[in-house]
């Protein structure tokens, strides 16, 4: 009775859920053939969306048998170094939820300030009985990724992988996408990208679902938004027809406000709880 929720939470906390969990399956390709597939320059992007000190926190909920449970929180931070940005994300379950499933996940990404491409990516996760330490060093020029991976830092072993040019990790992709210019996108247009994670490259296709005005965010107010819909991997976690939705502010911050997705069992959602040190005024807020 408890095994399926354990699998669900391992995917839902923290960062993987917030950026879409990731890879289109082939069945859906025909649905997007009549729409434009946008190709963006993934090797470099000018940051106009965030700044040093930005901190955003989300409250995570899990719905099982028609009951919404407050499961935990994930907090993202940006720190500006000399020639890099340090992105971090920490996901933790609430004490009241840990009888069901305990999570302590730490993600760090050190990216080139000019390109937002990762140089070093670190995952240190505790999800129930599952443990993983994975430190990936990216050699973007030579198309290589060096992964020091194991159940702990002390037992991790080094392996080398070939990667495509201009490869992102899970955190760098979050901040990269906030800087993508979607001015000319039409409803149904898609953006294909890739990330390197868990020893392989994953394709990601994000579909633009249009603008939605006056969307309510519990505790924060109402906002004019842009909705995007990432395709997901069908399997134990998601059914074939699963549609994940993410609402971001329709302003220069491109701040994710809400994320919702059904699962094979139940559903999950993340709601923006708090934000500090945004680069721009929150122009999307409906006064």
XYZ file of N, CA and C in Angstrom:
861
model
N 0.817 -1.208 0.000
C 0.000 0.000 0.000
C 0.857 1.267 0.000
N 2.076 1.146 0.581
C 2.911 2.329 0.704
C 3.939 2.464 -0.420
N 4.158 1.422 -1.228
C 5.272 1.459 -2.168
C 5.103 2.500 -3.252
N 3.913 2.631 -3.803
C 3.730 3.596 -4.886
C 3.974 5.026 -4.424
N 3.429 5.481 -3.258
C 3.735 6.837 -2.825
C 5.223 7.083 -2.629
N 5.997 6.079 -2.216
C 7.433 6.269 -2.074
C 8.052 6.596 -3.416
N 7.689 5.870 -4.465
C 8.220 6.146 -5.794
C 7.821 7.537 -6.261
N 6.587 7.906 -5.998
C 6.099 9.209 -6.423
C 6.912 10.319 -5.781
N 7.145 10.230 -4.484
C 7.843 11.299 -3.802
C 9.291 11.388 -4.219
N 9.907 10.278 -4.554
C 11.287 10.324 -5.025
C 11.403 11.163 -6.284
N 10.356 11.197 -7.110
C 10.365 12.019 -8.309
C 9.877 13.433 -8.007
N 8.975 13.579 -7.058
C 8.321 14.862 -6.850
C 9.160 15.844 -6.053
N 10.073 15.376 -5.231
C 10.884 16.265 -4.422
C 12.299 16.290 -4.961
N 12.977 17.464 -4.933
C 12.301 18.734 -4.982
C 12.387 19.324 -6.358
N 13.621 19.363 -6.900
C 13.842 20.146 -8.096
C 13.264 19.491 -9.327
N 13.308 18.177 -9.425
C 12.828 17.493 -10.619
C 11.377 17.826 -10.873
N 10.599 17.908 -9.819
C 9.196 18.258 -9.967
C 9.043 19.679 -10.473
N 9.844 20.604 -9.931
C 9.658 22.008 -10.259
C 10.036 22.357 -11.692
N 10.895 21.573 -12.315
C 11.185 21.902 -13.707
C 10.622 20.897 -14.687
N 9.831 19.971 -14.173
C 8.986 19.213 -15.089
C 9.218 17.732 -15.184
N 10.111 17.245 -14.610
C 10.520 15.832 -14.545
C 10.743 15.127 -15.831
N 10.694 15.016 -16.789
C 11.496 15.480 -17.895
C 11.397 14.689 -19.142
N 11.044 14.096 -19.795
C 11.403 13.652 -21.132
C 10.158 13.266 -21.883
N 9.972 13.737 -23.086
C 8.797 13.369 -23.858
C 8.848 11.921 -24.317
N 7.696 11.248 -24.321
C 7.674 9.926 -24.928
C 7.119 10.042 -26.339
N 7.417 9.091 -27.161
C 7.242 9.257 -28.599
C 5.786 9.389 -29.020
N 4.854 8.879 -28.234
C 3.446 8.914 -28.624
C 2.948 10.323 -28.909
N 3.536 11.315 -28.244
C 2.984 12.657 -28.304
C 3.525 13.485 -29.459
N 4.462 12.960 -30.194
C 5.066 13.783 -31.235
C 4.042 14.241 -32.266
N 3.115 13.380 -32.629
C 2.127 13.729 -33.657
C 1.252 14.888 -33.224
N 1.082 15.076 -31.907
C 0.204 16.134 -31.426
C 0.818 17.509 -31.636
N 2.143 17.593 -31.842
C 2.772 18.892 -31.952
C 3.297 19.180 -33.358
N 3.024 18.293 -34.315
C 3.578 18.468 -35.648
C 3.039 19.698 -36.361
N 1.808 20.116 -36.027
C 1.225 21.265 -36.702
C 1.668 22.581 -36.078
N 2.468 22.496 -35.013
C 2.924 23.702 -34.339
C 4.418 23.894 -34.578
N 4.883 25.098 -34.312
C 6.276 25.448 -34.548
C 7.162 24.911 -33.429
N 8.250 24.254 -33.800
C 9.254 23.833 -32.842
C 10.360 24.883 -32.854
N 10.486 25.645 -31.774
C 11.467 26.717 -31.706
C 12.835 26.156 -31.337
N 13.856 26.579 -32.038
C 15.229 26.228 -31.702
C 15.889 27.467 -31.096
N 16.405 27.324 -29.878
C 17.040 28.459 -29.231
C 18.532 28.179 -29.090
N 19.306 29.244 -28.964
C 20.744 29.111 -28.775
C 21.017 28.722 -27.328
N 21.340 27.449 -27.111
C 21.530 26.962 -25.743
C 22.954 27.177 -25.239
N 23.844 27.669 -26.095
C 25.244 27.824 -25.704
C 25.515 29.126 -24.971
N 24.607 30.054 -25.037
C 24.813 31.325 -24.364
C 23.479 32.051 -24.246
N 23.285 32.734 -23.145
C 22.078 33.515 -22.959
C 22.404 34.692 -22.045
N 21.836 35.836 -22.333
C 22.035 37.003 -21.478
C 21.024 36.962 -20.343
N 21.504 36.977 -19.118
C 20.609 36.926 -17.968
C 19.930 38.268 -17.749
N 18.617 38.266 -17.853
C 17.825 39.452 -17.560
C 16.703 39.144 -16.581
N 16.706 37.936 -15.975
C 15.562 37.491 -15.175
C 15.824 37.445 -13.674
N 17.071 37.235 -13.248
C 17.332 37.066 -11.815
C 18.616 37.786 -11.429
N 18.862 37.878 -10.122
C 20.072 38.538 -9.636
C 20.566 37.851 -8.373
N 21.756 38.289 -7.938
C 22.363 37.773 -6.711
C 21.413 37.961 -5.530
N 21.249 36.914 -4.746
C 20.429 36.999 -3.544
C 18.985 36.597 -3.718
N 18.564 36.336 -4.963
C 17.172 35.905 -5.148
C 16.921 34.605 -4.378
N 15.831 34.593 -3.632
C 15.435 33.412 -2.865
C 13.947 33.181 -3.071
N 13.585 31.992 -3.543
C 12.171 31.674 -3.758
C 11.864 30.332 -3.099
N 10.715 30.287 -2.428
C 10.342 29.109 -1.651
C 8.969 28.617 -2.078
N 8.839 27.301 -2.236
C 7.585 26.684 -2.646
C 7.104 25.712 -1.576
N 5.800 25.678 -1.387
C 5.180 24.679 -0.534
C 4.655 23.557 -1.431
N 4.949 22.318 -1.060
C 4.599 21.162 -1.875
C 3.467 20.374 -1.235
N 2.531 19.937 -2.077
C 1.369 19.185 -1.625
C 1.269 17.877 -2.408
N 0.779 16.858 -1.715
C 0.517 15.577 -2.362
C -0.924 15.169 -2.081
N -1.648 14.831 -3.147
C -3.038 14.421 -3.008
C -3.143 12.912 -3.173
N -3.689 12.263 -2.163
C -3.863 10.818 -2.182
C -5.222 10.492 -1.583
N -6.039 9.769 -2.348
C -7.393 9.430 -1.900
C -8.201 10.678 -1.547
N -8.104 11.703 -2.396
C -8.904 12.924 -2.304
C -8.522 13.806 -1.116
N -7.395 13.550 -0.476
C -6.935 14.364 0.652
C -5.622 15.039 0.275
N -5.571 16.382 0.398
C -4.352 17.114 0.126
C -3.503 17.168 1.388
N -2.273 16.668 1.285
C -1.343 16.676 2.407
C -0.265 17.720 2.164
N 0.011 18.547 3.181
C 1.142 19.470 3.103
C 2.407 18.662 3.322
N 3.170 18.457 2.251
C 4.263 17.491 2.310
C 5.605 18.111 2.690
N 5.914 19.304 2.189
C 7.221 19.876 2.471
C 7.449 21.156 1.708
N 8.712 21.574 1.641
C 9.066 22.804 0.954
C 10.352 22.610 0.161
N 10.524 23.442 -0.863
C 11.788 23.503 -1.596
C 12.153 24.973 -1.763
N 13.400 25.282 -1.490
C 13.870 26.665 -1.571
C 15.033 26.774 -2.556
N 14.920 27.738 -3.466
C 15.949 28.017 -4.461
C 16.666 29.317 -4.091
N 17.998 29.332 -4.245
C 18.772 30.538 -3.977
C 19.773 30.779 -5.105
N 20.074 32.064 -5.330
C 21.086 32.477 -6.296
C 22.167 33.246 -5.562
N 23.423 32.845 -5.797
C 24.554 33.576 -5.247
C 25.506 33.901 -6.387
N 25.903 35.169 -6.507
C 26.810 35.589 -7.572
C 28.251 35.540 -7.074
N 29.081 34.781 -7.785
C 30.505 34.692 -7.483
C 31.271 35.518 -8.513
N 32.584 35.422 -8.553
C 33.374 36.275 -9.449
C 32.961 36.118 -10.905
N 33.058 34.900 -11.427
C 32.715 34.661 -12.823
C 31.635 33.588 -12.971
N 30.952 33.287 -11.867
C 29.959 32.228 -11.853
C 28.719 32.641 -11.058
N 27.645 31.919 -11.314
C 26.501 31.918 -10.414
C 26.477 30.574 -9.702
N 26.147 30.601 -8.419
C 25.910 29.379 -7.666
C 24.410 29.274 -7.427
N 23.773 28.292 -8.079
C 22.363 27.997 -7.846
C 22.266 26.865 -6.833
N 21.359 26.992 -5.883
C 21.148 25.910 -4.930
C 19.655 25.686 -4.728
N 19.317 24.444 -4.420
C 17.933 24.097 -4.104
C 17.953 23.067 -2.987
N 17.123 23.295 -1.981
C 17.029 22.378 -0.846
C 15.569 21.975 -0.682
N 15.312 20.671 -0.727
C 13.952 20.157 -0.566
C 13.852 19.322 0.707
N 12.889 19.640 1.551
C 12.705 18.907 2.807
C 11.232 18.642 3.053
N 10.936 17.500 3.622
C 9.571 17.207 4.056
C 9.325 17.807 5.440
N 8.062 18.106 5.707
C 7.671 18.549 7.039
C 7.748 17.379 8.016
N 7.991 17.706 9.285
C 8.040 16.662 10.316
C 6.735 15.868 10.353
N 5.619 16.551 10.139
C 4.316 15.886 10.201
C 4.101 14.907 9.061
N 4.931 14.990 8.007
C 4.792 14.125 6.834
C 5.794 12.970 6.852
N 6.788 13.065 7.725
C 7.900 12.128 7.641
C 7.579 10.723 8.128
N 6.453 10.549 8.816
C 6.006 9.189 9.124
C 5.675 8.455 7.823
N 5.310 9.244 6.805
C 4.899 8.691 5.516
C 6.101 8.540 4.592
N 6.920 9.596 4.526
C 8.087 9.573 3.646
C 8.975 10.758 3.987
N 10.263 10.522 4.194
C 11.200 11.581 4.577
C 12.117 11.925 3.416
N 12.293 13.235 3.183
C 13.166 13.713 2.120
C 14.096 14.803 2.655
N 15.377 14.682 2.313
C 16.367 15.735 2.514
C 17.220 15.770 1.247
N 16.897 16.672 0.338
C 17.569 16.738 -0.958
C 18.320 18.066 -1.093
N 19.560 17.976 -1.574
C 20.386 19.162 -1.760
C 20.941 19.149 -3.187
N 20.685 20.229 -3.902
C 21.174 20.382 -5.271
C 22.009 21.671 -5.349
N 23.147 21.593 -6.025
C 23.983 22.769 -6.252
C 24.489 22.753 -7.682
N 24.523 23.926 -8.286
C 25.034 24.039 -9.647
C 25.857 25.311 -9.747
N 27.092 25.162 -10.236
C 27.971 26.305 -10.456
C 28.063 26.514 -11.962
N 27.581 27.674 -12.425
C 27.452 27.905 -13.862
C 28.269 29.122 -14.289
N 28.690 29.097 -15.541
C 29.375 30.234 -16.133
C 28.419 31.421 -16.185
N 28.881 32.566 -15.722
C 28.001 33.729 -15.626
C 27.553 34.234 -17.001
N 28.398 34.057 -18.011
C 28.079 34.582 -19.337
C 27.158 33.666 -20.128
N 27.248 32.360 -19.918
C 26.474 31.408 -20.727
C 25.355 30.709 -19.953
N 25.463 30.687 -18.627
C 24.581 29.919 -17.733
C 24.730 28.404 -17.921
N 25.803 27.973 -18.580
C 26.079 26.548 -18.703
C 26.806 26.050 -17.449
N 26.483 24.839 -16.994
C 27.071 24.346 -15.748
C 28.529 23.939 -15.899
N 29.291 24.220 -14.846
C 30.655 23.737 -14.728
C 30.711 22.547 -13.763
N 29.993 22.669 -12.648
C 29.928 21.603 -11.660
C 28.493 21.513 -11.147
N 28.003 20.286 -11.039
C 26.655 20.033 -10.534
C 26.733 18.972 -9.440
N 26.070 19.229 -8.302
C 26.119 18.298 -7.173
C 24.702 17.967 -6.709
N 24.431 16.669 -6.583
C 23.180 16.189 -5.985
C 23.535 15.345 -4.771
N 22.937 15.646 -3.634
C 23.146 14.886 -2.407
C 21.757 14.647 -1.816
N 21.199 13.467 -2.039
C 19.786 13.255 -1.746
C 19.564 12.105 -0.775
N 18.539 12.291 0.044
C 18.048 11.271 0.971
C 16.536 11.216 0.809
N 16.032 10.119 0.261
C 14.604 9.966 -0.023
C 14.167 8.610 0.498
N 13.530 8.601 1.674
C 13.231 7.329 2.311
C 14.537 6.605 2.618
N 14.677 5.381 2.124
C 15.913 4.616 2.308
C 16.911 4.837 1.172
N 16.512 5.614 0.187
C 17.373 5.836 -0.973
C 18.391 6.937 -0.676
N 19.654 6.700 -1.049
C 20.717 7.680 -0.890
C 21.480 7.822 -2.206
N 21.857 9.048 -2.529
C 22.657 9.280 -3.733
C 23.524 10.514 -3.546
N 24.794 10.358 -3.909
C 25.695 11.497 -4.044
C 26.210 11.466 -5.481
N 26.081 12.583 -6.183
C 26.513 12.631 -7.575
C 27.075 14.021 -7.866
N 28.394 14.080 -8.061
C 29.048 15.335 -8.415
C 29.521 15.220 -9.867
N 28.953 16.055 -10.733
C 29.269 16.009 -12.161
C 30.076 17.252 -12.528
N 31.238 17.021 -13.142
C 32.053 18.105 -13.673
C 31.897 18.115 -15.190
N 31.504 19.263 -15.724
C 31.240 19.382 -17.161
C 32.456 19.979 -17.871
N 32.907 19.309 -18.914
C 33.885 19.871 -19.836
C 33.118 20.183 -21.118
N 32.566 21.390 -21.172
C 31.698 21.771 -22.286
C 32.465 21.825 -23.599
N 33.724 22.208 -23.561
C 34.518 22.338 -24.790
C 34.790 20.985 -25.434
N 35.029 19.958 -24.614
C 35.362 18.624 -25.143
C 34.166 17.686 -25.201
N 32.985 18.138 -24.729
C 31.801 17.296 -24.765
C 31.880 16.114 -23.823
N 32.370 16.346 -22.598
C 32.515 15.280 -21.622
C 31.885 15.687 -20.291
N 31.383 14.677 -19.581
C 30.892 14.865 -18.221
C 31.538 13.802 -17.344
N 32.086 14.226 -16.210
C 32.764 13.315 -15.285
C 31.922 13.218 -14.015
N 31.364 12.050 -13.769
C 30.417 11.860 -12.675
C 31.056 11.057 -11.550
N 31.152 11.672 -10.366
C 31.597 10.993 -9.156
C 30.338 10.612 -8.393
N 29.945 9.331 -8.468
C 28.600 8.924 -8.090
C 28.617 7.688 -7.185
N 27.774 7.706 -6.164
C 27.634 6.567 -5.270
C 26.586 6.839 -4.213
N 26.453 5.927 -3.260
C 25.480 6.115 -2.184
C 25.916 7.212 -1.214
N 27.206 7.509 -1.204
C 27.736 8.581 -0.366
C 28.957 9.162 -1.049
N 29.418 10.309 -0.566
C 30.604 10.944 -1.121
C 31.821 10.045 -0.947
N 31.854 9.320 0.173
C 33.000 8.480 0.487
C 33.081 7.245 -0.411
N 31.947 6.747 -0.870
C 31.923 5.527 -1.676
C 31.739 5.801 -3.166
N 31.686 7.074 -3.557
C 31.418 7.431 -4.955
C 32.559 7.003 -5.864
N 32.203 6.585 -7.087
C 33.182 6.176 -8.090
C 33.058 7.069 -9.318
N 34.178 7.279 -9.984
C 34.235 8.202 -11.109
C 33.953 7.490 -12.428
N 33.113 8.112 -13.261
C 32.836 7.603 -14.609
C 32.777 8.778 -15.577
N 33.090 8.498 -16.845
C 33.116 9.539 -17.875
C 32.023 9.281 -18.903
N 31.362 10.371 -19.363
C 30.277 10.244 -20.329
C 30.453 11.281 -21.435
N 30.048 10.897 -22.637
C 29.991 11.843 -23.743
C 28.692 12.637 -23.655
N 28.773 13.930 -23.905
C 27.578 14.774 -23.861
C 27.530 15.643 -25.111
N 26.338 16.102 -25.444
C 26.165 17.016 -26.562
C 26.735 18.387 -26.209
N 26.999 19.212 -27.205
C 27.473 20.572 -26.927
C 26.449 21.359 -26.112
N 26.969 22.232 -25.253
C 26.115 23.169 -24.511
C 25.071 22.449 -23.665
N 25.512 21.484 -22.889
C 24.611 20.668 -22.081
C 24.314 21.343 -20.735
N 23.044 21.293 -20.334
C 22.620 21.837 -19.052
C 22.448 20.732 -18.027
N 22.414 21.134 -16.753
C 21.978 20.237 -15.694
C 20.589 20.687 -15.246
N 20.054 20.011 -14.242
C 18.667 20.245 -13.875
C 18.431 21.654 -13.321
N 19.401 22.200 -12.578
C 19.220 23.534 -12.012
C 19.523 24.636 -13.010
N 20.588 24.464 -13.789
C 20.912 25.507 -14.766
C 19.777 25.688 -15.765
N 19.071 24.580 -16.072
C 17.965 24.662 -17.017
C 16.825 25.539 -16.487
N 16.566 25.464 -15.183
C 15.517 26.297 -14.583
C 15.790 27.773 -14.880
N 17.002 28.205 -14.607
C 17.327 29.618 -14.756
C 17.535 30.006 -16.220
N 17.996 29.076 -17.029
C 18.093 29.326 -18.461
C 16.706 29.589 -19.057
N 15.742 28.736 -18.719
C 14.402 28.872 -19.293
C 13.741 30.191 -18.912
N 14.075 30.717 -17.747
C 13.503 32.003 -17.332
C 13.981 33.145 -18.222
N 15.048 32.912 -18.978
C 15.600 33.950 -19.854
C 15.282 33.743 -21.327
N 14.514 32.712 -21.665
C 14.160 32.461 -23.057
C 13.101 33.475 -23.516
N 13.334 34.107 -24.636
C 12.398 35.083 -25.201
C 11.254 34.350 -25.907
N 10.044 34.471 -25.382
C 8.892 33.785 -25.973
C 7.929 34.778 -26.625
N 8.434 35.953 -26.968
C 7.588 37.003 -27.536
C 6.818 36.521 -28.764
N 7.466 35.728 -29.613
C 6.838 35.304 -30.859
C 6.211 33.913 -30.784
N 6.088 33.360 -29.598
C 5.481 32.038 -29.462
C 3.967 32.119 -29.614
N 3.414 31.077 -30.223
C 1.970 30.923 -30.307
C 1.566 29.671 -29.543
N 0.316 29.632 -29.142
C -0.165 28.502 -28.362
C 0.085 27.193 -29.109
N 0.731 26.252 -28.450
C 1.060 24.975 -29.052
C 2.495 24.868 -29.533
N 3.200 26.017 -29.657
C 4.610 25.973 -30.033
C 5.427 25.298 -28.936
N 6.535 24.667 -29.309
C 7.326 23.902 -28.350
C 8.792 24.296 -28.413
N 9.470 24.060 -27.295
C 10.889 24.352 -27.160
C 11.621 23.077 -26.740
N 12.421 22.466 -27.631
C 13.169 21.252 -27.268
C 14.533 21.600 -26.677
N 14.880 20.946 -25.564
C 16.156 21.142 -24.907
C 16.615 19.812 -24.321
N 17.836 19.791 -23.762
C 18.339 18.576 -23.137
C 19.052 18.917 -21.831
N 19.019 17.956 -20.894
C 19.825 18.062 -19.695
C 20.573 16.752 -19.491
N 21.679 16.819 -18.732
C 22.405 15.612 -18.340
C 22.112 15.336 -16.876
N 21.634 14.109 -16.609
C 21.296 13.720 -15.245
C 21.213 12.202 -15.177
N 21.641 11.631 -14.055
C 21.581 10.183 -13.861
C 22.266 9.420 -14.991
N 23.459 9.854 -15.337
C 24.345 9.144 -16.258
C 23.925 9.205 -17.719
N 22.956 10.036 -18.056
C 22.567 10.134 -19.457
C 21.919 11.468 -19.769
N 21.785 11.745 -21.069
C 21.139 12.973 -21.524
C 19.651 12.722 -21.702
N 18.854 13.687 -21.270
C 17.394 13.559 -21.353
C 16.829 14.672 -22.236
N 16.004 14.330 -23.204
C 15.320 15.355 -24.000
C 14.171 15.967 -23.210
N 13.999 17.235 -23.364
C 12.930 17.975 -22.696
C 12.216 18.835 -23.718
N 10.913 18.720 -23.787
C 10.148 19.576 -24.691
C 9.093 20.325 -23.888
N 9.179 21.635 -23.912
C 8.267 22.492 -23.181
C 7.306 23.147 -24.166
N 6.013 22.938 -23.978
C 5.007 23.491 -24.888
C 4.401 24.760 -24.305
N 4.327 25.788 -25.126
C 3.733 27.066 -24.726
C 2.213 26.948 -24.825
N 1.535 27.148 -23.694
C 0.083 26.966 -23.638
C -0.693 28.276 -23.602
N 0.004 29.412 -23.689
C -0.676 30.695 -23.772
C -0.681 31.476 -22.471
N -1.250 32.677 -22.546
C -1.330 33.548 -21.379
C -2.659 33.346 -20.656
N -2.604 33.397 -19.322
C -3.806 33.290 -18.500
C -3.772 34.402 -17.458
N -4.824 35.191 -17.430
C -4.861 36.357 -16.546
C -5.567 36.045 -15.228
N -5.215 36.831 -14.217
C -5.897 36.829 -12.923
C -5.914 35.435 -12.276
N -4.743 34.792 -12.254
C -4.624 33.472 -11.640
C -4.328 33.638 -10.153
N -5.093 32.947 -9.320
C -4.939 33.077 -7.871
C -3.826 32.182 -7.355
N -2.952 32.759 -6.522
C -1.919 32.008 -5.821
C -2.189 32.170 -4.326
N -2.508 31.088 -3.676
C -2.902 31.127 -2.267
C -1.849 31.828 -1.412
N -2.296 32.853 -0.674
C -1.415 33.567 0.236
C -0.639 34.710 -0.382
N -0.622 34.794 -1.727
C 0.165 35.840 -2.394
C -0.671 36.791 -3.227
N -1.849 36.371 -3.675
C -2.685 37.244 -4.484
C -2.966 36.678 -5.860
N -3.218 37.575 -6.804
C -3.559 37.180 -8.170
C -2.540 37.744 -9.150
N -2.304 36.971 -10.232
C -1.236 37.331 -11.154
C -1.652 37.056 -12.599
N -1.126 37.879 -13.503
C -1.198 37.565 -14.920
C -0.043 36.617 -15.234
N -0.346 35.531 -15.938
C 0.621 34.447 -16.061
C 0.799 33.979 -17.499
N 1.850 33.204 -17.682
C 2.088 32.413 -18.880
C 2.077 30.958 -18.448
N 1.355 30.114 -19.172
C 1.311 28.693 -18.816
C 2.117 27.884 -19.824
N 2.954 27.007 -19.307
C 3.709 26.080 -20.143
C 3.401 24.666 -19.677
N 3.533 23.724 -20.602
C 3.192 22.329 -20.311
C 4.317 21.414 -20.763
N 5.131 20.931 -19.818
C 6.200 19.998 -20.181
C 5.662 18.587 -20.357
N 6.173 17.864 -21.342
C 5.854 16.447 -21.478
C 6.680 15.654 -20.468
N 6.171 14.497 -20.072
C 6.811 13.723 -19.012
C 7.025 12.284 -19.460
N 7.778 11.539 -18.661
C 8.061 10.144 -18.962
C 6.901 9.272 -18.516
N 6.295 8.527 -19.442
C 5.248 7.587 -19.070
C 5.878 6.374 -18.400
N 5.206 5.870 -17.363
C 5.752 4.717 -16.643
C 5.096 4.582 -15.288
N 5.900 4.223 -14.281
C 5.356 4.023 -12.945
C 4.793 5.307 -12.349
N 5.406 6.443 -12.687
C 5.030 7.692 -12.051
C 3.907 8.399 -12.806
N 4.035 8.485 -14.134
C 3.070 9.206 -14.952
C 2.392 8.267 -15.945
N 1.091 8.481 -16.167
C 0.372 7.754 -17.196
C 0.672 8.356 -18.565
N 0.218 7.653 -19.630
C 0.497 8.109 -20.991
C -0.054 9.494 -21.281
N -1.232 9.818 -20.720
C -1.893 11.081 -21.058
C -1.661 12.162 -20.010
N -0.644 12.010 -19.165
C -0.367 12.987 -18.130
C -0.003 14.340 -18.735
N -0.579 15.409 -18.189
C -0.239 16.763 -18.607
C 0.160 17.569 -17.388
N 1.417 17.967 -17.328
C 1.898 18.835 -16.264
C 1.753 20.280 -16.702
N 1.405 21.150 -15.773
C 1.229 22.558 -16.080
C 2.026 23.421 -15.112
N 2.679 24.450 -15.657
C 3.433 25.402 -14.856
C 2.984 26.806 -15.244
N 2.644 27.617 -14.234
C 2.253 29.010 -14.455
C 3.384 29.905 -13.972
N 3.891 30.788 -14.847
C 4.953 31.722 -14.478
C 4.447 33.142 -14.668
N 5.064 34.085 -13.962
C 4.621 35.470 -14.047
C 4.852 36.025 -15.447
N 3.876 36.754 -15.938
C 3.977 37.391 -17.243
C 4.658 38.749 -17.059
N 5.922 38.705 -16.682
C 6.751 39.899 -16.529
C 8.212 39.499 -16.733
N 9.137 40.377 -16.460
C 10.546 40.114 -16.740
C 11.165 39.089 -15.808
N 10.524 38.823 -14.665
C 11.072 37.840 -13.726
C 10.855 36.401 -14.197
N 9.763 36.162 -14.934
C 9.394 34.798 -15.336
C 9.462 33.856 -14.124
N 8.809 34.280 -13.060
C 8.872 33.558 -11.792
C 7.823 32.449 -11.759
N 8.221 31.176 -11.590
C 7.216 30.109 -11.475
C 6.328 30.322 -10.250
N 5.022 30.271 -10.457
C 4.061 30.499 -9.382
C 3.392 29.215 -8.909
N 2.942 28.413 -9.873
C 2.214 27.182 -9.575
C 2.699 26.073 -10.494
N 2.784 24.860 -9.963
C 3.069 23.680 -10.763
C 2.092 22.602 -10.336
N 1.411 21.987 -11.297
C 0.440 20.942 -10.985
C 0.623 19.765 -11.933
N 0.442 18.552 -11.399
C 0.509 17.369 -12.248
C -0.221 16.201 -11.615
N -1.040 15.488 -12.398
C -1.561 14.200 -11.933
C -0.464 13.149 -12.000
N -0.584 12.110 -11.196
C 0.350 10.999 -11.190
C -0.417 9.709 -11.408
N 0.300 8.613 -11.506
C -0.374 7.320 -11.626
C -1.250 7.052 -10.407
N -0.795 7.509 -9.260
C -1.589 7.457 -8.033
C -1.587 8.841 -7.419
N -2.752 9.506 -7.344
C -2.835 10.831 -6.751
C -2.341 11.921 -7.674
N -1.944 13.042 -7.079
C -1.433 14.182 -7.824
C -0.560 15.021 -6.899
N 0.224 15.914 -7.501
C 1.109 16.778 -6.734
C 0.997 18.206 -7.245
N 1.331 19.151 -6.372
C 1.396 20.538 -6.794
C 2.387 21.296 -5.910
N 2.976 22.330 -6.482
C 3.861 23.234 -5.758
C 3.305 24.641 -5.901
N 3.289 25.383 -4.793
C 2.733 26.733 -4.768
C 3.783 27.685 -4.213
N 4.053 28.762 -4.928
C 5.005 29.748 -4.441
C 4.544 30.286 -3.091
N 5.433 30.209 -2.120
C 5.119 30.645 -0.755
C 5.733 32.001 -0.434
N 6.953 32.203 -0.905
C 7.671 33.424 -0.532
C 8.740 33.726 -1.573
N 9.075 34.998 -1.730
C 10.132 35.397 -2.652
C 10.846 36.622 -2.095
N 12.164 36.714 -2.368
C 12.979 37.833 -1.906
C 13.994 38.193 -2.984
N 14.323 39.461 -3.048
C 15.394 39.966 -3.915
C 15.195 39.612 -5.386
N 13.975 39.828 -5.881
C 13.754 39.656 -7.315
C 14.484 40.759 -8.080
N 14.857 40.470 -9.305
C 15.587 41.459 -10.104
C 14.671 42.604 -10.523
N 13.410 42.288 -10.808
C 12.459 43.283 -11.283
C 11.267 43.364 -10.341
N 10.572 44.487 -10.387
C 9.301 44.578 -9.679
C 8.349 43.505 -10.211
N 7.475 43.012 -9.365
C 6.555 41.949 -9.765
C 5.393 42.579 -10.536
N 5.666 42.904 -11.797
C 4.687 43.603 -12.611
C 3.470 42.787 -12.966
N 3.558 41.447 -12.821
C 2.430 40.587 -13.167
C 1.364 40.552 -12.106
N 1.647 41.100 -10.938
C 0.665 41.043 -9.851
C -0.531 41.921 -10.175
N -1.726 41.373 -10.003
C -2.960 42.116 -10.235
C -3.315 42.869 -8.969
N -3.275 44.182 -9.033
C -3.536 45.011 -7.846
C -5.027 45.051 -7.529
